Coordinates of C-alpha atoms in Angstrom, one line a residue:
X21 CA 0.0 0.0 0.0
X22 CA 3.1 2.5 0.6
X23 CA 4.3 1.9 -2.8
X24 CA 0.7 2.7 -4.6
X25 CA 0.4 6.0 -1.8
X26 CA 4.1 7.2 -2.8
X27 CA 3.3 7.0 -6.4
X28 CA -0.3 8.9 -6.0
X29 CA 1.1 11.4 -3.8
X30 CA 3.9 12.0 -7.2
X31 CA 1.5 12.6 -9.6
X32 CA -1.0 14.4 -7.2
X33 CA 2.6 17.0 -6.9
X34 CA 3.3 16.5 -10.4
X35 CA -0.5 17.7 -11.6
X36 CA -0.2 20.5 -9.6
X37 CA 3.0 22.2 -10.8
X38 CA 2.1 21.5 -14.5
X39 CA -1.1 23.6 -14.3
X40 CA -1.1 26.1 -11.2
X41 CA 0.4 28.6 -13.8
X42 CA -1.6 28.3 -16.5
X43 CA -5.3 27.3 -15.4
X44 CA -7.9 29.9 -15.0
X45 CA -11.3 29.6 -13.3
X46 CA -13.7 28.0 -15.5
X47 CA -13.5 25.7 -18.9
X48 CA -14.7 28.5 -20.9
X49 CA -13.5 32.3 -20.8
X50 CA -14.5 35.3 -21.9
X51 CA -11.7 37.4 -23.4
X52 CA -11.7 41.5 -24.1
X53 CA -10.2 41.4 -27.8
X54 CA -8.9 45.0 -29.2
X55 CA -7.2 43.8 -32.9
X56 CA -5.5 45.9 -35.0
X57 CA -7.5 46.5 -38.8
X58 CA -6.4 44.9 -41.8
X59 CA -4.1 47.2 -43.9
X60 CA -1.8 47.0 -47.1
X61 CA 1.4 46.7 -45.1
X62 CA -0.1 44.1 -42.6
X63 CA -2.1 41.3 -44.8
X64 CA -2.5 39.4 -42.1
X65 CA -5.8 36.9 -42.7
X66 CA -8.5 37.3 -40.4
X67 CA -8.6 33.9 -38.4
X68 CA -4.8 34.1 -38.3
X69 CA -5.5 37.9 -36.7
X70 CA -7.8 36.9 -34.6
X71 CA -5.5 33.8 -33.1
X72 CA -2.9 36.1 -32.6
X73 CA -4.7 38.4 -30.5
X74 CA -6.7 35.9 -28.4
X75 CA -2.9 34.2 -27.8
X76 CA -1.5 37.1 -26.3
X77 CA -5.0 37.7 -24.4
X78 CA -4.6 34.2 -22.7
X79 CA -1.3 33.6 -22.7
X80 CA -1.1 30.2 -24.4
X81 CA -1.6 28.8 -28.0
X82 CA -5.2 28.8 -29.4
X83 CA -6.5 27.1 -32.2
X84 CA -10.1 27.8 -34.6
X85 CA -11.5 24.4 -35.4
X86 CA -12.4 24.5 -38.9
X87 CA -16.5 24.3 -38.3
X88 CA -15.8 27.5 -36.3
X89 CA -14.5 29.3 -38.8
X90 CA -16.7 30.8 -41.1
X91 CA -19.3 31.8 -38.3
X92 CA -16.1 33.1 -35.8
X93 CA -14.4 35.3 -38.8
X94 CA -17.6 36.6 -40.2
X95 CA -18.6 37.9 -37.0
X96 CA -14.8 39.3 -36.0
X97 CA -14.7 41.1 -39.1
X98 CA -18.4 42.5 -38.8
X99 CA -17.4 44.0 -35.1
X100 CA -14.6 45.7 -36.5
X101 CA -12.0 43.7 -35.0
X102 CA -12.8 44.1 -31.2
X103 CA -15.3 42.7 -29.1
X104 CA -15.3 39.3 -27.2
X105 CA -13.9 36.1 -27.8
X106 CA -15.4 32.9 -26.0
X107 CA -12.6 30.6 -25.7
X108 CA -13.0 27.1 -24.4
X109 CA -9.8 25.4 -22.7
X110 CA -9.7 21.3 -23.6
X111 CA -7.5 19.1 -22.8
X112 CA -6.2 19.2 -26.7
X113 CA -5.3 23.2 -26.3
X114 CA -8.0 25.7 -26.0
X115 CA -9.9 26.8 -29.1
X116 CA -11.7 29.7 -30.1
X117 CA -15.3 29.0 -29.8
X118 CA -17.0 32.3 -30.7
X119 CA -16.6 36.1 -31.1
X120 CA -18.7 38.7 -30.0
X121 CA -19.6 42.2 -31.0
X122 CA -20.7 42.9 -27.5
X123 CA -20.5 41.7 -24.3
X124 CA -23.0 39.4 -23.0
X125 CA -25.6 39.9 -20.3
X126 CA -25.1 36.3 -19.2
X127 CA -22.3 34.1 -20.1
X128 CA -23.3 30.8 -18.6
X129 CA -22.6 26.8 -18.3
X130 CA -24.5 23.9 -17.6
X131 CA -24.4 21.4 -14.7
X132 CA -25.9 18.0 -15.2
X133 CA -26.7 15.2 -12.7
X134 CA -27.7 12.4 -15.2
X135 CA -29.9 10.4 -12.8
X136 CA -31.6 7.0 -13.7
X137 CA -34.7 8.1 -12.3
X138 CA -34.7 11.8 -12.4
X139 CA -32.7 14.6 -13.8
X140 CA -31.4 17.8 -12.1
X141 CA -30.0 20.7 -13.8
X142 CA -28.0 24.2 -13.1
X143 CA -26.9 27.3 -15.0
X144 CA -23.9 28.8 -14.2
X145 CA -22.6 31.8 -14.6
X146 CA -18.9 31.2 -15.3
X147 CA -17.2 34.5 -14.8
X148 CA -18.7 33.9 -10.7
X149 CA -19.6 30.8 -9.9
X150 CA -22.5 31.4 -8.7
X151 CA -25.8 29.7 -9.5
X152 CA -28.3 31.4 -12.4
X153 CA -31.1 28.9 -12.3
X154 CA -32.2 25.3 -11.4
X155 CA -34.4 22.9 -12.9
X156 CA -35.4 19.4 -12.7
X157 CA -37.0 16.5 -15.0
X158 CA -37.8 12.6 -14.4
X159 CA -35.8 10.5 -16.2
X160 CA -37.6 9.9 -19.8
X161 CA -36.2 6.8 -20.2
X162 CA -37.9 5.3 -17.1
X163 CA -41.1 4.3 -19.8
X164 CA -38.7 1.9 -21.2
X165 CA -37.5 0.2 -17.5
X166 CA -38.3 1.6 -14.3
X167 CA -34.8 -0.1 -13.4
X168 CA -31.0 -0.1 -15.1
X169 CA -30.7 -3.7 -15.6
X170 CA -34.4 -3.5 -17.8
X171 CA -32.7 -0.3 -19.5
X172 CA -29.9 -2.4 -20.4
X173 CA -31.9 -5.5 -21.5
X174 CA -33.9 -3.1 -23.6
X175 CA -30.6 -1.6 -25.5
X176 CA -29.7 -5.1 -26.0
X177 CA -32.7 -5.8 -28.0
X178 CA -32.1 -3.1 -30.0
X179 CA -33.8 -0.3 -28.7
X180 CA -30.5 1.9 -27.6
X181 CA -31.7 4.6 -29.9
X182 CA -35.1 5.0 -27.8
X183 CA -33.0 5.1 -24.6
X184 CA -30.5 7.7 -26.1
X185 CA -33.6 9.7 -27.5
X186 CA -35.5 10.4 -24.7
X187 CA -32.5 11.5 -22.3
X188 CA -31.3 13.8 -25.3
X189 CA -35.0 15.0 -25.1
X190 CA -34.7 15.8 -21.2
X191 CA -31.5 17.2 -21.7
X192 CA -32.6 19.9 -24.6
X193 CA -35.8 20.2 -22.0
X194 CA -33.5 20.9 -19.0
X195 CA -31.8 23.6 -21.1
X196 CA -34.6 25.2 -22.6
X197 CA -35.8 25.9 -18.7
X198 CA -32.5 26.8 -17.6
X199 CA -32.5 29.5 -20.4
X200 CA -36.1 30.9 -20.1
X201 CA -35.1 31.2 -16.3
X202 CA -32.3 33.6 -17.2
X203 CA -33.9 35.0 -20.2
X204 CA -31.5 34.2 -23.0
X205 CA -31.8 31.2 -25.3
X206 CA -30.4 27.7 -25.2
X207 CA -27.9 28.6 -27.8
X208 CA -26.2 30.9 -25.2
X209 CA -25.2 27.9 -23.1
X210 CA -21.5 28.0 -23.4
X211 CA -20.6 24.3 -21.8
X212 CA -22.3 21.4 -20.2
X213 CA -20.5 18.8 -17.6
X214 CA -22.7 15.4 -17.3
X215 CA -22.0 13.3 -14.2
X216 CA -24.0 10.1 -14.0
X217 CA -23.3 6.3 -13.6
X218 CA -21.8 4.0 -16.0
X219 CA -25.5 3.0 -17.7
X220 CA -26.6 6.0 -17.8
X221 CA -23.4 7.7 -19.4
X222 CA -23.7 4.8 -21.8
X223 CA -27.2 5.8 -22.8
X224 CA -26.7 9.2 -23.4
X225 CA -23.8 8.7 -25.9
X226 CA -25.3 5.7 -27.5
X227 CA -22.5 3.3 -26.6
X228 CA -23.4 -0.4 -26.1
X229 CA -24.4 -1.1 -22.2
X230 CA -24.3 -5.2 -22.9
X231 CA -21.4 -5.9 -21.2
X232 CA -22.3 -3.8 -17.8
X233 CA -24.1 -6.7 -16.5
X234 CA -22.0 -9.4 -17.5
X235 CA -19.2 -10.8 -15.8
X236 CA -16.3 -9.1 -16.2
X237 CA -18.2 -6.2 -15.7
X238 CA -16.4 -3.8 -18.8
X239 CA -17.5 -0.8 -19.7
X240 CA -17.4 0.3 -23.6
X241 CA -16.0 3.6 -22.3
X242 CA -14.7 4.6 -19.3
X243 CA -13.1 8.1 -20.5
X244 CA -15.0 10.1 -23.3
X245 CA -12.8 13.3 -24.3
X246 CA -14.6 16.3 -24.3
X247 CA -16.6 16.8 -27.7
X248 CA -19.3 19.8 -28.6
X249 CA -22.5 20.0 -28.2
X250 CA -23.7 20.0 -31.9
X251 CA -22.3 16.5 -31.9
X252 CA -25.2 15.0 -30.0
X253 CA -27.4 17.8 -31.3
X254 CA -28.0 18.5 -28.0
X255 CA -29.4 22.3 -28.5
X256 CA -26.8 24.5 -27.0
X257 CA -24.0 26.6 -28.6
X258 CA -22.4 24.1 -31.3
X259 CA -19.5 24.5 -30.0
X260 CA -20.1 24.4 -26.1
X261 CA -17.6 21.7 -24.8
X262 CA -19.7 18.6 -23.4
X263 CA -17.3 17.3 -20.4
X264 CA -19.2 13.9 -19.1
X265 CA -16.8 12.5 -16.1
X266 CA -15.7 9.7 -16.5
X267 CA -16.3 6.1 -15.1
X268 CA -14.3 3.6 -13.2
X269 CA -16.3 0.8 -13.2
X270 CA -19.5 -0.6 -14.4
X271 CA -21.3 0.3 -11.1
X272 CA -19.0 3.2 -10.4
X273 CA -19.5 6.5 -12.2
X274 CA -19.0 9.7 -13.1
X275 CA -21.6 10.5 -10.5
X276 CA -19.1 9.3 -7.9
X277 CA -15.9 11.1 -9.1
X278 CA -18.1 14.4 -9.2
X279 CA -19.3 13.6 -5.5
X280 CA -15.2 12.7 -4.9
X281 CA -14.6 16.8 -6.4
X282 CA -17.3 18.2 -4.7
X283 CA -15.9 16.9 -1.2
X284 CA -12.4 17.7 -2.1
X285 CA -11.8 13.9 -0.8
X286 CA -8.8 13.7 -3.1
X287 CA -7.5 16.3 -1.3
X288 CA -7.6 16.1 2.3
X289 CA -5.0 15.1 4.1
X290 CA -7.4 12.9 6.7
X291 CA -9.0 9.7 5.8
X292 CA -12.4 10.2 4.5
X293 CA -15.7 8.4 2.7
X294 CA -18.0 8.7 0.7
X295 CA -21.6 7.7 0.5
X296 CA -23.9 8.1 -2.6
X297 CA -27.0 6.3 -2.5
X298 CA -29.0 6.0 -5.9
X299 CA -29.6 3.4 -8.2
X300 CA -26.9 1.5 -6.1
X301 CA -25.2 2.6 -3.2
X302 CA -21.3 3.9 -4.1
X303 CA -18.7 4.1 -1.3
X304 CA -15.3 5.9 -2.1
X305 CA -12.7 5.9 0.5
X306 CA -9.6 7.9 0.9
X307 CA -7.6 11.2 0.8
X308 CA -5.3 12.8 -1.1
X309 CA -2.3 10.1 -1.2
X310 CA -5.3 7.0 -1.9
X311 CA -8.9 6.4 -3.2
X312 CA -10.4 3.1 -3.0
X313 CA -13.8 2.6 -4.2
X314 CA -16.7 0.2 -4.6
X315 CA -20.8 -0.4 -5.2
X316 CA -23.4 -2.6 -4.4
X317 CA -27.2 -2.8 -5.1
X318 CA -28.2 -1.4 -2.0
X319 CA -29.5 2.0 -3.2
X320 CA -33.1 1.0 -4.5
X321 CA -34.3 -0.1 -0.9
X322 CA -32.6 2.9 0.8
X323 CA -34.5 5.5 -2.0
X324 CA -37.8 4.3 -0.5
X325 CA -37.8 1.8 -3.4
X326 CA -38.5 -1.4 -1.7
X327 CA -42.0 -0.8 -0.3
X328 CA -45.5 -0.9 -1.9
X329 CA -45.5 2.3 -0.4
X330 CA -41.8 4.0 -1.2
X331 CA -41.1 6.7 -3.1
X332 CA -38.9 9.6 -3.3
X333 CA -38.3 12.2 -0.8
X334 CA -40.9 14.8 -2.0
X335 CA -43.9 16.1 -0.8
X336 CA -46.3 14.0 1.2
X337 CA -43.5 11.7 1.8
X338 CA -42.7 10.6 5.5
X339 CA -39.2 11.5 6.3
X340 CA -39.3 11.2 10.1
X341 CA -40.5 8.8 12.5
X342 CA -40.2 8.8 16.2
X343 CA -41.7 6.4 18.9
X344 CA -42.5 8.2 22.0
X345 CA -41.8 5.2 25.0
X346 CA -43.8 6.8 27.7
X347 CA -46.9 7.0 25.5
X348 CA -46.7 4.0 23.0
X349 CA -47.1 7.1 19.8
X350 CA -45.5 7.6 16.8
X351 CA -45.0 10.9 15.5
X352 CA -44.7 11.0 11.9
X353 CA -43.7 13.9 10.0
X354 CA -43.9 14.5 6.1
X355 CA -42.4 16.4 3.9
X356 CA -44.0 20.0 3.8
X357 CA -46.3 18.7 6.3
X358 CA -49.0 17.1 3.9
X359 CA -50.9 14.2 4.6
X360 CA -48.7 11.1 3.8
X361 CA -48.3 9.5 0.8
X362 CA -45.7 7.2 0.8
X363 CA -42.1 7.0 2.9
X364 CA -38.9 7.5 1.8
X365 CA -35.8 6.3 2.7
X366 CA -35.0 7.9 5.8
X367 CA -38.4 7.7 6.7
X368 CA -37.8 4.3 6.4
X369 CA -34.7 4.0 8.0
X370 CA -36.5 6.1 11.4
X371 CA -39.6 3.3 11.5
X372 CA -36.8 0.5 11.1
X373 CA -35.0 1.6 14.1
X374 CA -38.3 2.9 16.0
X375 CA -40.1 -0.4 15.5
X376 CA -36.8 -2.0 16.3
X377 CA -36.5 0.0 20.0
X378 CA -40.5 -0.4 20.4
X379 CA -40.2 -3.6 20.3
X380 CA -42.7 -4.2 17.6
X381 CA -40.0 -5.7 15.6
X382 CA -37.2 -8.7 16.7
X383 CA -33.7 -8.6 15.8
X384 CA -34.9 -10.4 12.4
X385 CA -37.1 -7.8 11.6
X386 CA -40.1 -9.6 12.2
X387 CA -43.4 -8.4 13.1
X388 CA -45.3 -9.0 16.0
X389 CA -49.7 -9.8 15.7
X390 CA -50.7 -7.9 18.7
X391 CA -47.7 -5.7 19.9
X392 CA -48.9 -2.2 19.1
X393 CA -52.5 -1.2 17.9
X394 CA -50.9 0.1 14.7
X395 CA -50.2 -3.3 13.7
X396 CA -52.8 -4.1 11.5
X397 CA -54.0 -7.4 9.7
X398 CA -54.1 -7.4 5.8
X399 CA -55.0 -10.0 3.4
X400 CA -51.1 -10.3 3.1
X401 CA -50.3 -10.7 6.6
X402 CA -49.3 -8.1 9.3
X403 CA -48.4 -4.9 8.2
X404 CA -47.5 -1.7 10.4
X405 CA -50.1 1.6 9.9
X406 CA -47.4 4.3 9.6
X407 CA -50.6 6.5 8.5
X408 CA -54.0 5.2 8.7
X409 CA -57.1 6.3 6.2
X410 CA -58.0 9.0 8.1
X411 CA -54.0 10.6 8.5
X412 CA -53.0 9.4 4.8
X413 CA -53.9 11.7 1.9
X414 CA -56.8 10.7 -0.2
X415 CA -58.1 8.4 3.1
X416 CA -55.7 6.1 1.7
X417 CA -53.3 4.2 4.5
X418 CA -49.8 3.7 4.1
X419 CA -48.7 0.3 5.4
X420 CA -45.5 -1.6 5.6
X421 CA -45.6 -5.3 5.7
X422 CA -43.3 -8.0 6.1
X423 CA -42.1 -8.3 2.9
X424 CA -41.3 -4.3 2.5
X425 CA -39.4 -5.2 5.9
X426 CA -37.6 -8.3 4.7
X427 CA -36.4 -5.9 1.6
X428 CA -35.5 -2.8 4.3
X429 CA -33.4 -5.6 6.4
X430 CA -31.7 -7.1 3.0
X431 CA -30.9 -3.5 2.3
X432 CA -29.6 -2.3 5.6
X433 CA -27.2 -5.4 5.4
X434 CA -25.5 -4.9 2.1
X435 CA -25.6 -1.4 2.8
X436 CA -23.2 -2.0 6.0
X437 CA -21.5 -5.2 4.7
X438 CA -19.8 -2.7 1.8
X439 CA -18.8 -0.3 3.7
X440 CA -17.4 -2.9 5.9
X441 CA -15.4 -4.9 3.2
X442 CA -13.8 -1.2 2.1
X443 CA -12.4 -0.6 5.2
X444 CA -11.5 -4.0 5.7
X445 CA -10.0 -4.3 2.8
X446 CA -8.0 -1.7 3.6
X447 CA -6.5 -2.9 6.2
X448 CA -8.5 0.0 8.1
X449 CA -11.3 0.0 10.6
X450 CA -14.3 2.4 11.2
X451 CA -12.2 4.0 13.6
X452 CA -9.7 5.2 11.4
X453 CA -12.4 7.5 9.3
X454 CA -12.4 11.0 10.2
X455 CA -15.4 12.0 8.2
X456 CA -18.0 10.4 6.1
X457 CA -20.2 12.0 3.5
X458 CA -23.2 11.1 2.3
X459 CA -24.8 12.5 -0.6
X460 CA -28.4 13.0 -2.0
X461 CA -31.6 13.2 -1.0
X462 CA -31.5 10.2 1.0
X463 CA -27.9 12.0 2.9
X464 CA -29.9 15.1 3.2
X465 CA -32.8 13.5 5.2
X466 CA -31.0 10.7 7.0
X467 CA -30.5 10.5 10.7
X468 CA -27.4 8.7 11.3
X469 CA -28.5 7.6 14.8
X470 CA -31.3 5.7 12.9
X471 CA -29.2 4.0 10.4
X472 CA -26.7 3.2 13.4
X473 CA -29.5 1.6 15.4
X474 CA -30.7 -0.5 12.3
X475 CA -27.2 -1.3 11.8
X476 CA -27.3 0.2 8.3
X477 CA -24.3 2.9 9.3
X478 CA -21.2 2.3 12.0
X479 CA -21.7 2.7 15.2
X480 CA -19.6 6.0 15.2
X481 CA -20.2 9.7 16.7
X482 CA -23.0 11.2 15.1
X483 CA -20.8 14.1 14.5
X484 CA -18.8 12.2 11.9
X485 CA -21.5 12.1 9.5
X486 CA -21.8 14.9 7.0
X487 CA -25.1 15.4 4.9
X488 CA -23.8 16.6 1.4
X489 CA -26.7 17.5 -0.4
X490 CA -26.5 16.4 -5.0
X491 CA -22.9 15.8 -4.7
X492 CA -23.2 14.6 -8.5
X493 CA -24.5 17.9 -9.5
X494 CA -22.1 20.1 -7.3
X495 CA -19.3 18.4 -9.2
X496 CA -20.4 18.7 -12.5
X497 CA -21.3 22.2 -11.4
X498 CA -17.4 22.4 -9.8
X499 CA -16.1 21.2 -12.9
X500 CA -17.3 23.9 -15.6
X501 CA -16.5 26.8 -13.6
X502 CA -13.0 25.3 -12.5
X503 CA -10.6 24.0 -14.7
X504 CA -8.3 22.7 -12.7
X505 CA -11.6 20.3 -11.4
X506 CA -12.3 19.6 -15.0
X507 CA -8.3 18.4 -15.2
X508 CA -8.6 16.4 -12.0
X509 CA -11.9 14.9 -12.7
X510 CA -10.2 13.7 -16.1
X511 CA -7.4 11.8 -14.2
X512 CA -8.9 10.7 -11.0
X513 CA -9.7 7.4 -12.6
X514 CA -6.2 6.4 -12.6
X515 CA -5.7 6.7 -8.8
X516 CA -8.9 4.7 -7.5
X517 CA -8.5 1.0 -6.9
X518 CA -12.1 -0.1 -7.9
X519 CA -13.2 -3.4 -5.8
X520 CA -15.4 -5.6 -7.7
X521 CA -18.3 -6.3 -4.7
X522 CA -19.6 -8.9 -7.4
X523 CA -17.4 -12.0 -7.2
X524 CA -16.2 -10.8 -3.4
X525 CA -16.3 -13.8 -1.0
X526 CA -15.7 -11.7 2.0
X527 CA -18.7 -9.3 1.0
X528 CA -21.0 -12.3 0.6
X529 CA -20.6 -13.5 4.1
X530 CA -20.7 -10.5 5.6
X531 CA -23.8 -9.9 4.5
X532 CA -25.3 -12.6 5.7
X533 CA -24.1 -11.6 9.3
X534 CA -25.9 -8.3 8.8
X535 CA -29.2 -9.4 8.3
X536 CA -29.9 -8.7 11.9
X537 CA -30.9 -5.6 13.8
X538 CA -28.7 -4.0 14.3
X539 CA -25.9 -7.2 13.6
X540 CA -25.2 -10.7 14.6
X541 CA -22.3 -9.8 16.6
X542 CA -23.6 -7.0 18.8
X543 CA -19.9 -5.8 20.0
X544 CA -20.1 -4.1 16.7
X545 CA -22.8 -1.8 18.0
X546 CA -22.1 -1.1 21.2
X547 CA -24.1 1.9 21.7
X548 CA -27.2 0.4 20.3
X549 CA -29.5 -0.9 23.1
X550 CA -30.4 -4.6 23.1
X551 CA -34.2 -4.9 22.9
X552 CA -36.7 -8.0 23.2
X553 CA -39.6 -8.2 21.3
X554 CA -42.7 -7.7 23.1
X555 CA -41.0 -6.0 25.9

């Protein structure tokens, strides 16, 4: 492990002191050009002119693809000269984009989390940082599979260019918002970064998923260089650069490598993890001298997509659930406070634990006939009233029964049994983490003394956990307005170690030691009270 830290830490030193000079803010800059005119004793050819002045502007060499020069020279040579150049820095060189007349009112990028379920969207104002506008779109695709794998299986069968369609369609959507929000047009859009998993990234460029799902698990792609937008025909300036980050494995994406930037994991001198919960659940671990990373299909369950009842954490959904000991109630609390509709997933992970301390459940996750009034009898068999008709909207009850358990408890367990092969495999224990993040909604709503008590999470300070929020989308957004991101992004692939959680031994058998609230081996939880059912 020295060896592989040494030789991280070299190129972590080496990246740094090739670009610290020479990297400006965001991918693509905006550039005050004052060019001499044309005369008979300077014959100097107007594209030639032009690179010449936006050169010395920039201070390094520029080049004008050829499909941007007609428009670019026609509209340098209408402006007299002067005006603005849009220049967008690649890992080729940087290139001269556009020229303008005048400055622009907005001079914006795009910020893409490329969900599998739902889309979320930002424009950016490059010259600041700072956010324009934010929009947000379920995932088209979902009428052709509700799931990856069924995505996959469809693309197989030939229906790749219905799968690439529709997310091209939510994209141009997305944009066309993003732009009526800040009153300009879609055209104005001056870059786009995509961060999404490996199927997803697949889908959108059209590249054969096939092989995601079969063992050995390869990509067609892991690293796409950057390519415009009129390639994809995608609605924004033809010539915006389209960075999607790149993937490690077949479970481990872009998505992850943007949450990895918008942490600044790579960085930090302390060991840290990371947590992203999705379509499967991703755990990076690491600093700046080491990343090691992995996935597993925990991440359905934990969205609130293993009950009859789940869904996402959105209004009417119950996030929070506390049992009250001294009375026997449960308070139940929804998202903006509207009459429940379904749970989510740490509305889920709260009645886990709750029913777990109530004793309603055993350390199997079974119910009890008969422990608590709430418990209910269905056609199905018992099933816990986390809203009756009269509290759930539309008088319409929202139960869990023992099969949504038996899925919550499944979950819980491969949930905790990767993050425990990680550190194990590390050589590392719990202990040895100074921080962990975790990202999306399902970070943002999470209790982590829940999650501890269901045995879900470590039994670690509470303190330790940090809620991040769309880590995806905060490092697409990170990467178009920094280009020294955008470089990393390109080149952390090479320095994580992806663990392949499908054909791990160890993983398999800790999993089945997990499948009990909160573990098998209580010493592992020591802070998590031992509770008889029926107590």
């Amino acid at each position: 492990m020295g060896q592989k830290r040494f030789h991280a830490q070299e190129a972590y030193l080496y990246h740094h002191e090739i670009f610290a000079s020479t990297f400006m803010p965001s991918l693509v800059q905006l550039l005050r050009i004052d060019a001499s005119a044309p005369t008979l004793a300077d014959n100097t050819g107007d594209a030639d002119r032009l690179r010449r002045a936006v050169q010395a502007a920039c201070g390094r060499e520029v080049h004008l693809p050829f499909n941007r020069t007609v428009p670019v020279c026609r509209s340098f040579r209408a402006a007299g000269f002067a005006g603005w150049a849009a220049v967008a820095h690649l890992p080729a060189g940087a290139c001269i984009a556009d020229f303008l007349p005048e400055r622009p009112a907005r001079f914006c990028g795009m910020a893409l989390d490329l969900g599998s379920t739902h889309l979320a969207a930002e424009l950016v104002d490059l010259e600041s940082g700072a956010t324009v506008a934010a929009a947000g779109r379920a995932n088209g695709q979902i009428r052709f599979g509700a799931d990856i794998l069924s995505r996959i299986h469809h693309a197989v069968r030939g229906g790749g260019g219905e799968l690439q369609r529709a997310v091209l369609d939510d994209v141009r959507f997305l944009a066309g918002e993003l732009a009526a929000a800040a009153a300009i047009v879609p055209t104005e859009i001056r870059v786009l970064a995509v961060a999404g998993n490996t199927t997803m990234t697949h889908l959108l460029l059209g590249l054969d998923p096939g092989q995601l799902c079969r063992e050995p698990y390869i990509p067609q792609a892991n690293v796409v260089e950057p390519f415009f937008a009129a390639e994809l025909g995608l609605g924004l300036h033809p010539a915006a650069p389209v960075w999607v980050l790149p993937n490690i494995g077949s479970y481990f994406g872009g998505d992850l490598i943007a949450g990895i930037l918008a942490t600044d994991l790579w960085r930090r001198e302390e060991v840290g993890m990371l947590i992203d919960v999705g379509t499967n659940a991703e755990v990076v671990v690491g600093n700046r001298d080491w990343l090691m990373a992995c996935a597993g299909a925990a991440g359905p369950a934990l969205e609130g997509g293993i009950a009859r009842m789940g869904m996402r954490a959105e209004t009417g959904a119950v996030e929070r659930v506390r049992f009250d000991p001294a009375t026997g109630d449960f308070r139940v609390a929804t998202i903006g406070d509207a009459p429940a509709r379904g749970i989510c997933g740490s509305g889920m992970i709260d009645l886990g634990a709750a029913l777990y301390l109530a004793g309603i459940i055993d350390v199997r996750g079974r119910l009890r006939p008969g422990s608590h009034p709430r418990v209910v009898a269905t056609a199905a068999g018992p099933a816990f009233a986390v809203a009756t008709a009269e509290e759930g909207a539309g008088g319409r009850p929202v139960l869990l029964d023992q099969i949504d358990l038996d899925n919550m408890i499944r979950s819980k367990a491969a949930m905790y049994s990767i993050l425990k092969t990680l550190v194990h495999q590390l050589g590392l224990t719990f202990a040895d983490i100074d921080r962990i993040y975790v990202a999306g909604a399902f970070g943002q709503h999470i209790d982590p003394r829940s999650a501890i008590v269901l045995g879900m999470l470590p039994d670690l300070p509470p303190e330790i956990f940090s809620p991040v929020g769309n880590s995806s989308l905060a490092g697409a957004r990170r990467v178009i307005s920094d280009r020294e991101a955008a470089a990393i992004a390109m080149e952390l692939g090479g320095r994580i170690t992806y663990l392949e959680l499908n054909v791990n031994h160890e993983f398999m058998n800790r999993f089945s030691g997990a499948r009990f609230i909160p573990h098998t081996d209580p010493s592992l939880f020591p802070s998590v009270p031992r509770v008889e059912a029926g107590r």
